[in-house]
Amino acid sequence: MHDTLEVKLCRPDPSDGFEVHRLVESSPPLDPNSVYCNLLQCSHFDGTSICAKQGDQLVGFVSGYIIPARPDTLFIWQVVVAERGRGQGLAGRMLDALLGRPECGKVDYIETTITPSNTASRALFKKFAATHGAEPSITKGFDRKLHFQDHHESEELWRIGPFPNT
Ligand SMILES: CC(C)(COP(=O)(O)OP(=O)(O)OC[C@H]1O[C@@H](n2cnc3c(N)ncnc32)[C@H](O)[C@@H]1OP(=O)(O)O)[C@@H](O)C(=O)NCCC(=O)NCCS
């Protein structure tokens, strides 16, 4: 049983990039990206990414961006919660907070890709869809052979929405 975390949600800035890298790196099965990539997420994509902090400590992060050719769709790149913060609805809260941002005012859909074996991620997005009254549509995303040359499990594409505009 984990203690309930008192967390604040905030926009990332570049000073968060290295800790994001550490958190992702210590959270399998996520693919760790380069620190440089995390710095870009925390600067260029700060409006569509979110940190959860307990005091000064990063305990959660979501990276996302608006798909350039489809401004009604927020793509969620990675979601991570530190082990000690899991099972308390934190990932769901971060997604909800992102959807409420002014940058997401025109967003009607969320897309993400999930490997079939990632039970926690599937449960998270299923719950998120149900909370927002939407059924996820699940189609082929990136294929193990075609796109990963057998070096990575296939990624299914989840599309959730439309969300009511409030
Ligand atoms: C996936 C992850 C972000 C979920 O974070 P979390 O804060 O524990 O998720 P929440 O508490 O918001 O849970 C949302 C729903 O998913 C369910 N869920 C979460 N983890 C689960 C698990 N391991 N197994 C089954 N269901 C799970 C919760 O029970 C909840 O549904 P419910 O309210 O109907 O019970 C976290 O487990 C994690 O960081 N995992 C490692 C990285 C990863 O796989 N990220 C996702 C891919 S991008």
PDB file of C-alpha atoms and ligand atoms in Angstrom:
ATOM      1  CA  MET A   1       0.000   0.000   0.000  1.00  0.00           C
ATOM      2  CA  HIS A   2       1.386   3.405  -1.022  1.00  0.00           C
ATOM      3  CA  ASP A   3       0.980   6.613   0.986  1.00  0.00           C
ATOM      4  CA  THR A   4      -1.260   9.132  -0.748  1.00  0.00           C
ATOM      5  CA  LEU A   5       0.893  11.763  -2.411  1.00  0.00           C
ATOM      6  CA  GLU A   6       0.245  15.484  -2.055  1.00  0.00           C
ATOM      7  CA  VAL A   7       1.178  16.648  -5.512  1.00  0.00           C
ATOM      8  CA  LYS A   8       0.987  19.831  -7.500  1.00  0.00           C
ATOM      9  CA  LEU A   9       0.611  19.779 -11.253  1.00  0.00           C
ATOM     10  CA  CYS A  10       2.599  22.293 -13.288  1.00  0.00           C
ATOM     11  CA  ARG A  11       4.026  23.097 -16.690  1.00  0.00           C
ATOM     12  CA  PRO A  12       7.495  21.734 -17.232  1.00  0.00           C
ATOM     13  CA  ASP A  13      10.428  23.974 -17.930  1.00  0.00           C
ATOM     14  CA  PRO A  14      13.882  23.013 -19.156  1.00  0.00           C
ATOM     15  CA  SER A  15      15.186  22.634 -15.599  1.00  0.00           C
ATOM     16  CA  ASP A  16      12.864  19.576 -15.320  1.00  0.00           C
ATOM     17  CA  GLY A  17      14.316  17.823 -18.380  1.00  0.00           C
ATOM     18  CA  PHE A  18      17.000  15.801 -16.656  1.00  0.00           C
ATOM     19  CA  GLU A  19      14.666  14.537 -13.912  1.00  0.00           C
ATOM     20  CA  VAL A  20      12.107  13.587 -16.569  1.00  0.00           C
ATOM     21  CA  HIS A  21      14.836  11.567 -18.219  1.00  0.00           C
ATOM     22  CA  ARG A  22      15.668   9.812 -14.928  1.00  0.00           C
ATOM     23  CA  LEU A  23      12.019   9.054 -14.158  1.00  0.00           C
ATOM     24  CA  VAL A  24      11.346   7.608 -17.613  1.00  0.00           C
ATOM     25  CA  GLU A  25      14.590   5.626 -17.532  1.00  0.00           C
ATOM     26  CA  SER A  26      13.589   4.008 -14.230  1.00  0.00           C
ATOM     27  CA  SER A  27      10.051   3.152 -15.428  1.00  0.00           C
ATOM     28  CA  PRO A  28      10.016   0.126 -17.717  1.00  0.00           C
ATOM     29  CA  PRO A  29       8.631  -0.640 -20.237  1.00  0.00           C
ATOM     30  CA  LEU A  30       8.978   2.994 -21.373  1.00  0.00           C
ATOM     31  CA  ASP A  31      11.608   3.709 -24.002  1.00  0.00           C
ATOM     32  CA  PRO A  32      14.060   6.218 -22.549  1.00  0.00           C
ATOM     33  CA  ASN A  33      14.677   9.076 -24.954  1.00  0.00           C
ATOM     34  CA  SER A  34      17.769  11.241 -24.941  1.00  0.00           C
ATOM     35  CA  VAL A  35      18.046  13.996 -22.330  1.00  0.00           C
ATOM     36  CA  TYR A  36      18.005  16.384 -25.273  1.00  0.00           C
ATOM     37  CA  CYS A  37      14.608  15.044 -26.356  1.00  0.00           C
ATOM     38  CA  ASN A  38      13.251  15.502 -22.818  1.00  0.00           C
ATOM     39  CA  LEU A  39      14.609  19.075 -22.795  1.00  0.00           C
ATOM     40  CA  LEU A  40      12.653  19.792 -25.981  1.00  0.00           C
ATOM     41  CA  GLN A  41       9.510  18.284 -24.452  1.00  0.00           C
ATOM     42  CA  CYS A  42       9.995  20.560 -21.419  1.00  0.00           C
ATOM     43  CA  SER A  43      10.508  23.683 -23.525  1.00  0.00           C
ATOM     44  CA  HIS A  44       8.888  23.602 -26.988  1.00  0.00           C
ATOM     45  CA  PHE A  45       6.064  21.313 -25.828  1.00  0.00           C
ATOM     46  CA  ASP A  46       5.556  22.758 -22.313  1.00  0.00           C
ATOM     47  CA  GLY A  47       1.961  23.734 -23.130  1.00  0.00           C
ATOM     48  CA  THR A  48       0.975  20.155 -23.890  1.00  0.00           C
ATOM     49  CA  SER A  49       3.176  18.413 -21.305  1.00  0.00           C
ATOM     50  CA  ILE A  50       2.742  18.313 -17.544  1.00  0.00           C
ATOM     51  CA  CYS A  51       4.769  17.605 -14.392  1.00  0.00           C
ATOM     52  CA  ALA A  52       3.482  16.273 -11.085  1.00  0.00           C
ATOM     53  CA  LYS A  53       5.679  17.272  -8.156  1.00  0.00           C
ATOM     54  CA  GLN A  54       5.777  16.374  -4.511  1.00  0.00           C
ATOM     55  CA  GLY A  55       7.708  19.291  -3.061  1.00  0.00           C
ATOM     56  CA  ASP A  56      10.615  19.634  -5.475  1.00  0.00           C
ATOM     57  CA  GLN A  57      10.528  15.992  -6.495  1.00  0.00           C
ATOM     58  CA  LEU A  58       9.168  14.943  -9.849  1.00  0.00           C
ATOM     59  CA  VAL A  59       6.702  12.078  -9.348  1.00  0.00           C
ATOM     60  CA  GLY A  60       4.880  12.152 -12.665  1.00  0.00           C
ATOM     61  CA  PHE A  61       5.149  13.426 -16.204  1.00  0.00           C
ATOM     62  CA  VAL A  62       3.116  13.369 -19.399  1.00  0.00           C
ATOM     63  CA  SER A  63       4.621  14.449 -22.704  1.00  0.00           C
ATOM     64  CA  GLY A  64       2.327  15.401 -25.540  1.00  0.00           C
ATOM     65  CA  TYR A  65       1.903  17.560 -28.590  1.00  0.00           C
ATOM     66  CA  ILE A  66      -0.813  18.714 -30.932  1.00  0.00           C
ATOM     67  CA  ILE A  67      -0.435  16.741 -34.177  1.00  0.00           C
ATOM     68  CA  PRO A  68       0.714  19.439 -36.623  1.00  0.00           C
ATOM     69  CA  ALA A  69      -1.599  18.461 -39.497  1.00  0.00           C
ATOM     70  CA  ARG A  70      -4.560  17.731 -37.179  1.00  0.00           C
ATOM     71  CA  PRO A  71      -4.995  20.533 -34.613  1.00  0.00           C
ATOM     72  CA  ASP A  72      -8.030  18.793 -33.078  1.00  0.00           C
ATOM     73  CA  THR A  73      -5.859  15.927 -31.821  1.00  0.00           C
ATOM     74  CA  LEU A  74      -3.535  15.829 -28.824  1.00  0.00           C
ATOM     75  CA  PHE A  75      -0.989  13.052 -29.142  1.00  0.00           C
ATOM     76  CA  ILE A  76       0.157  11.623 -25.814  1.00  0.00           C
ATOM     77  CA  TRP A  77       3.738  10.510 -26.206  1.00  0.00           C
ATOM     78  CA  GLN A  78       4.557   9.094 -22.772  1.00  0.00           C
ATOM     79  CA  VAL A  79       2.883   8.907 -19.375  1.00  0.00           C
ATOM     80  CA  VAL A  80       4.906   8.054 -16.303  1.00  0.00           C
ATOM     81  CA  VAL A  81       4.231   7.976 -12.571  1.00  0.00           C
ATOM     82  CA  ALA A  82       6.945   7.103 -10.035  1.00  0.00           C
ATOM     83  CA  GLU A  83       6.295   3.730  -8.442  1.00  0.00           C
ATOM     84  CA  ARG A  84       5.451   5.224  -5.064  1.00  0.00           C
ATOM     85  CA  GLY A  85       2.720   7.394  -6.621  1.00  0.00           C
ATOM     86  CA  ARG A  86       0.918   4.755  -8.637  1.00  0.00           C
ATOM     87  CA  GLY A  87      -2.634   3.569  -8.068  1.00  0.00           C
ATOM     88  CA  GLN A  88      -3.901   6.963  -6.823  1.00  0.00           C
ATOM     89  CA  GLY A  89      -5.366   8.343 -10.013  1.00  0.00           C
ATOM     90  CA  LEU A  90      -2.371  10.604 -10.680  1.00  0.00           C
ATOM     91  CA  ALA A  91      -1.913   9.650 -14.345  1.00  0.00           C
ATOM     92  CA  GLY A  92      -5.615  10.274 -14.983  1.00  0.00           C
ATOM     93  CA  ARG A  93      -5.419  13.652 -13.216  1.00  0.00           C
ATOM     94  CA  MET A  94      -2.469  14.715 -15.375  1.00  0.00           C
ATOM     95  CA  LEU A  95      -4.343  13.783 -18.568  1.00  0.00           C
ATOM     96  CA  ASP A  96      -7.461  15.654 -17.411  1.00  0.00           C
ATOM     97  CA  ALA A  97      -5.395  18.727 -16.501  1.00  0.00           C
ATOM     98  CA  LEU A  98      -3.752  18.723 -19.935  1.00  0.00           C
ATOM     99  CA  LEU A  99      -7.106  18.545 -21.668  1.00  0.00           C
ATOM    100  CA  GLY A 100      -8.209  21.590 -19.651  1.00  0.00           C
ATOM    101  CA  ARG A 101      -5.276  23.748 -20.801  1.00  0.00           C
ATOM    102  CA  PRO A 102      -5.937  26.705 -23.137  1.00  0.00           C
ATOM    103  CA  GLU A 103      -3.520  25.101 -25.616  1.00  0.00           C
ATOM    104  CA  CYS A 104      -5.979  22.197 -25.849  1.00  0.00           C
ATOM    105  CA  GLY A 105      -9.052  24.380 -26.336  1.00  0.00           C
ATOM    106  CA  LYS A 106      -9.550  23.027 -29.868  1.00  0.00           C
ATOM    107  CA  VAL A 107      -8.752  19.425 -28.983  1.00  0.00           C
ATOM    108  CA  ASP A 108     -11.548  16.933 -29.636  1.00  0.00           C
ATOM    109  CA  TYR A 109      -9.477  13.734 -29.637  1.00  0.00           C
ATOM    110  CA  ILE A 110      -6.568  12.171 -27.828  1.00  0.00           C
ATOM    111  CA  GLU A 111      -4.363   9.660 -29.587  1.00  0.00           C
ATOM    112  CA  THR A 112      -1.640   7.496 -28.167  1.00  0.00           C
ATOM    113  CA  THR A 113       0.036   4.219 -28.999  1.00  0.00           C
ATOM    114  CA  ILE A 114       0.138   1.309 -26.569  1.00  0.00           C
ATOM    115  CA  THR A 115       1.797  -2.086 -26.726  1.00  0.00           C
ATOM    116  CA  PRO A 116      -0.692  -4.949 -26.211  1.00  0.00           C
ATOM    117  CA  SER A 117       1.296  -6.136 -23.179  1.00  0.00           C
ATOM    118  CA  ASN A 118       1.127  -2.828 -21.282  1.00  0.00           C
ATOM    119  CA  THR A 119      -1.785  -3.623 -18.965  1.00  0.00           C
ATOM    120  CA  ALA A 120      -1.400  -0.471 -16.861  1.00  0.00           C
ATOM    121  CA  SER A 121      -1.409   1.845 -19.847  1.00  0.00           C
ATOM    122  CA  ARG A 122      -4.392   0.099 -21.429  1.00  0.00           C
ATOM    123  CA  ALA A 123      -6.306   0.354 -18.139  1.00  0.00           C
ATOM    124  CA  LEU A 124      -5.366   4.036 -17.811  1.00  0.00           C
ATOM    125  CA  PHE A 125      -6.638   5.023 -21.266  1.00  0.00           C
ATOM    126  CA  LYS A 126      -9.714   2.797 -20.992  1.00  0.00           C
ATOM    127  CA  LYS A 127     -10.582   4.547 -17.731  1.00  0.00           C
ATOM    128  CA  PHE A 128      -9.830   7.946 -19.273  1.00  0.00           C
ATOM    129  CA  ALA A 129     -12.131   7.192 -22.224  1.00  0.00           C
ATOM    130  CA  ALA A 130     -14.935   6.013 -19.928  1.00  0.00           C
ATOM    131  CA  THR A 131     -14.571   9.097 -17.722  1.00  0.00           C
ATOM    132  CA  HIS A 132     -14.997  11.299 -20.799  1.00  0.00           C
ATOM    133  CA  GLY A 133     -17.881   9.262 -22.205  1.00  0.00           C
ATOM    134  CA  ALA A 134     -15.933   8.100 -25.243  1.00  0.00           C
ATOM    135  CA  GLU A 135     -15.182   4.648 -26.618  1.00  0.00           C
ATOM    136  CA  PRO A 136     -11.545   4.135 -27.657  1.00  0.00           C
ATOM    137  CA  SER A 137     -11.024   3.098 -31.257  1.00  0.00           C
ATOM    138  CA  ILE A 138      -8.027   0.772 -31.504  1.00  0.00           C
ATOM    139  CA  THR A 139      -6.286   0.236 -34.833  1.00  0.00           C
ATOM    140  CA  LYS A 140      -2.870  -0.779 -36.117  1.00  0.00           C
ATOM    141  CA  GLY A 141      -0.168   1.698 -35.222  1.00  0.00           C
ATOM    142  CA  PHE A 142       3.479   0.812 -35.671  1.00  0.00           C
ATOM    143  CA  ASP A 143       4.186  -2.771 -36.616  1.00  0.00           C
ATOM    144  CA  ARG A 144       6.820  -4.977 -34.996  1.00  0.00           C
ATOM    145  CA  LYS A 145       8.227  -6.151 -38.321  1.00  0.00           C
ATOM    146  CA  LEU A 146       7.438  -3.297 -40.693  1.00  0.00           C
ATOM    147  CA  HIS A 147       8.415  -0.390 -38.435  1.00  0.00           C
ATOM    148  CA  PHE A 148      10.585  -1.892 -35.685  1.00  0.00           C
ATOM    149  CA  GLN A 149      12.426  -4.575 -37.681  1.00  0.00           C
ATOM    150  CA  ASP A 150      11.512  -7.043 -34.916  1.00  0.00           C
ATOM    151  CA  HIS A 151      13.300  -4.993 -32.246  1.00  0.00           C
ATOM    152  CA  HIS A 152      10.160  -3.782 -30.453  1.00  0.00           C
ATOM    153  CA  GLU A 153       6.626  -4.987 -29.803  1.00  0.00           C
ATOM    154  CA  SER A 154       3.940  -3.571 -32.119  1.00  0.00           C
ATOM    155  CA  GLU A 155       2.269  -0.348 -30.953  1.00  0.00           C
ATOM    156  CA  GLU A 156      -1.516  -0.126 -31.335  1.00  0.00           C
ATOM    157  CA  LEU A 157      -3.033   3.269 -32.101  1.00  0.00           C
ATOM    158  CA  TRP A 158      -5.706   4.367 -29.620  1.00  0.00           C
ATOM    159  CA  ARG A 159      -7.970   7.258 -30.586  1.00  0.00           C
ATOM    160  CA  ILE A 160     -10.340   8.582 -27.933  1.00  0.00           C
ATOM    161  CA  GLY A 161     -13.033  11.216 -28.457  1.00  0.00           C
ATOM    162  CA  PRO A 162     -14.718  13.403 -29.448  1.00  0.00           C
ATOM    163  CA  PHE A 163     -14.801  15.341 -26.168  1.00  0.00           C
ATOM    164  CA  PRO A 164     -17.541  17.844 -25.553  1.00  0.00           C
ATOM    165  CA  ASN A 165     -16.234  21.410 -25.920  1.00  0.00           C
ATOM    166  CA  THR A 166     -16.703  23.258 -22.649  1.00  0.00           C
TER     167      THR A 166
HETATM  168  C1  LIG B   1       0.731   3.538 -16.526  1.00  0.00           C
HETATM  169  C2  LIG B   1       0.940   4.454 -15.323  1.00  0.00           C
HETATM  170  C3  LIG B   1       1.321   5.838 -15.843  1.00  0.00           C
HETATM  171  C4  LIG B   1      -0.394   4.535 -14.543  1.00  0.00           C
HETATM  172  O1  LIG B   1      -0.251   5.508 -13.506  1.00  0.00           O
HETATM  173  P1  LIG B   1      -1.254   5.585 -12.266  1.00  0.00           P
HETATM  174  O2  LIG B   1      -1.192   6.958 -11.686  1.00  0.00           O
HETATM  175  O3  LIG B   1      -1.032   4.447 -11.356  1.00  0.00           O
HETATM  176  O4  LIG B   1      -2.662   5.383 -13.004  1.00  0.00           O
HETATM  177  P2  LIG B   1      -4.100   5.760 -12.385  1.00  0.00           P
HETATM  178  O5  LIG B   1      -4.051   5.601 -10.881  1.00  0.00           O
HETATM  179  O6  LIG B   1      -4.544   7.096 -12.933  1.00  0.00           O
HETATM  180  O7  LIG B   1      -4.993   4.569 -12.965  1.00  0.00           O
HETATM  181  C5  LIG B   1      -5.954   4.727 -13.984  1.00  0.00           C
HETATM  182  C6  LIG B   1      -6.696   3.397 -14.137  1.00  0.00           C
HETATM  183  O8  LIG B   1      -5.800   2.392 -14.597  1.00  0.00           O
HETATM  184  C7  LIG B   1      -5.771   1.289 -13.694  1.00  0.00           C
HETATM  185  N1  LIG B   1      -4.406   0.785 -13.561  1.00  0.00           N
HETATM  186  C8  LIG B   1      -3.287   1.503 -13.304  1.00  0.00           C
HETATM  187  N2  LIG B   1      -2.217   0.677 -13.223  1.00  0.00           N
HETATM  188  C9  LIG B   1      -2.697  -0.579 -13.438  1.00  0.00           C
HETATM  189  C10 LIG B   1      -2.081  -1.858 -13.496  1.00  0.00           C
HETATM  190  N3  LIG B   1      -0.749  -2.017 -13.282  1.00  0.00           N
HETATM  191  N4  LIG B   1      -2.853  -2.936 -13.749  1.00  0.00           N
HETATM  192  C11 LIG B   1      -4.197  -2.793 -13.970  1.00  0.00           C
HETATM  193  N5  LIG B   1      -4.840  -1.598 -13.924  1.00  0.00           N
HETATM  194  C12 LIG B   1      -4.088  -0.515 -13.672  1.00  0.00           C
HETATM  195  C13 LIG B   1      -6.256   1.865 -12.380  1.00  0.00           C
HETATM  196  O9  LIG B   1      -6.811   0.850 -11.560  1.00  0.00           O
HETATM  197  C14 LIG B   1      -7.275   2.897 -12.832  1.00  0.00           C
HETATM  198  O10 LIG B   1      -8.524   2.327 -13.146  1.00  0.00           O
HETATM  199  P3  LIG B   1      -9.720   2.283 -12.041  1.00  0.00           P
HETATM  200  O11 LIG B   1      -9.855   3.674 -11.510  1.00  0.00           O
HETATM  201  O12 LIG B   1     -10.884   1.805 -12.842  1.00  0.00           O
HETATM  202  O13 LIG B   1      -9.290   1.340 -10.979  1.00  0.00           O
HETATM  203  C15 LIG B   1       2.042   3.908 -14.374  1.00  0.00           C
HETATM  204  O14 LIG B   1       1.724   2.582 -14.024  1.00  0.00           O
HETATM  205  C16 LIG B   1       3.434   3.929 -14.983  1.00  0.00           C
HETATM  206  O15 LIG B   1       4.137   4.959 -14.929  1.00  0.00           O
HETATM  207  N6  LIG B   1       3.874   2.782 -15.580  1.00  0.00           N
HETATM  208  C17 LIG B   1       5.200   2.672 -16.210  1.00  0.00           C
HETATM  209  C18 LIG B   1       5.290   3.504 -17.475  1.00  0.00           C
HETATM  210  C19 LIG B   1       4.208   3.186 -18.498  1.00  0.00           C
HETATM  211  O16 LIG B   1       3.964   2.024 -18.848  1.00  0.00           O
HETATM  212  N7  LIG B   1       3.546   4.254 -19.007  1.00  0.00           N
HETATM  213  C20 LIG B   1       2.439   4.131 -19.962  1.00  0.00           C
HETATM  214  C21 LIG B   1       2.898   4.049 -21.368  1.00  0.00           C
HETATM  215  S1  LIG B   1       3.169   5.638 -22.130  1.00  0.00           S
END
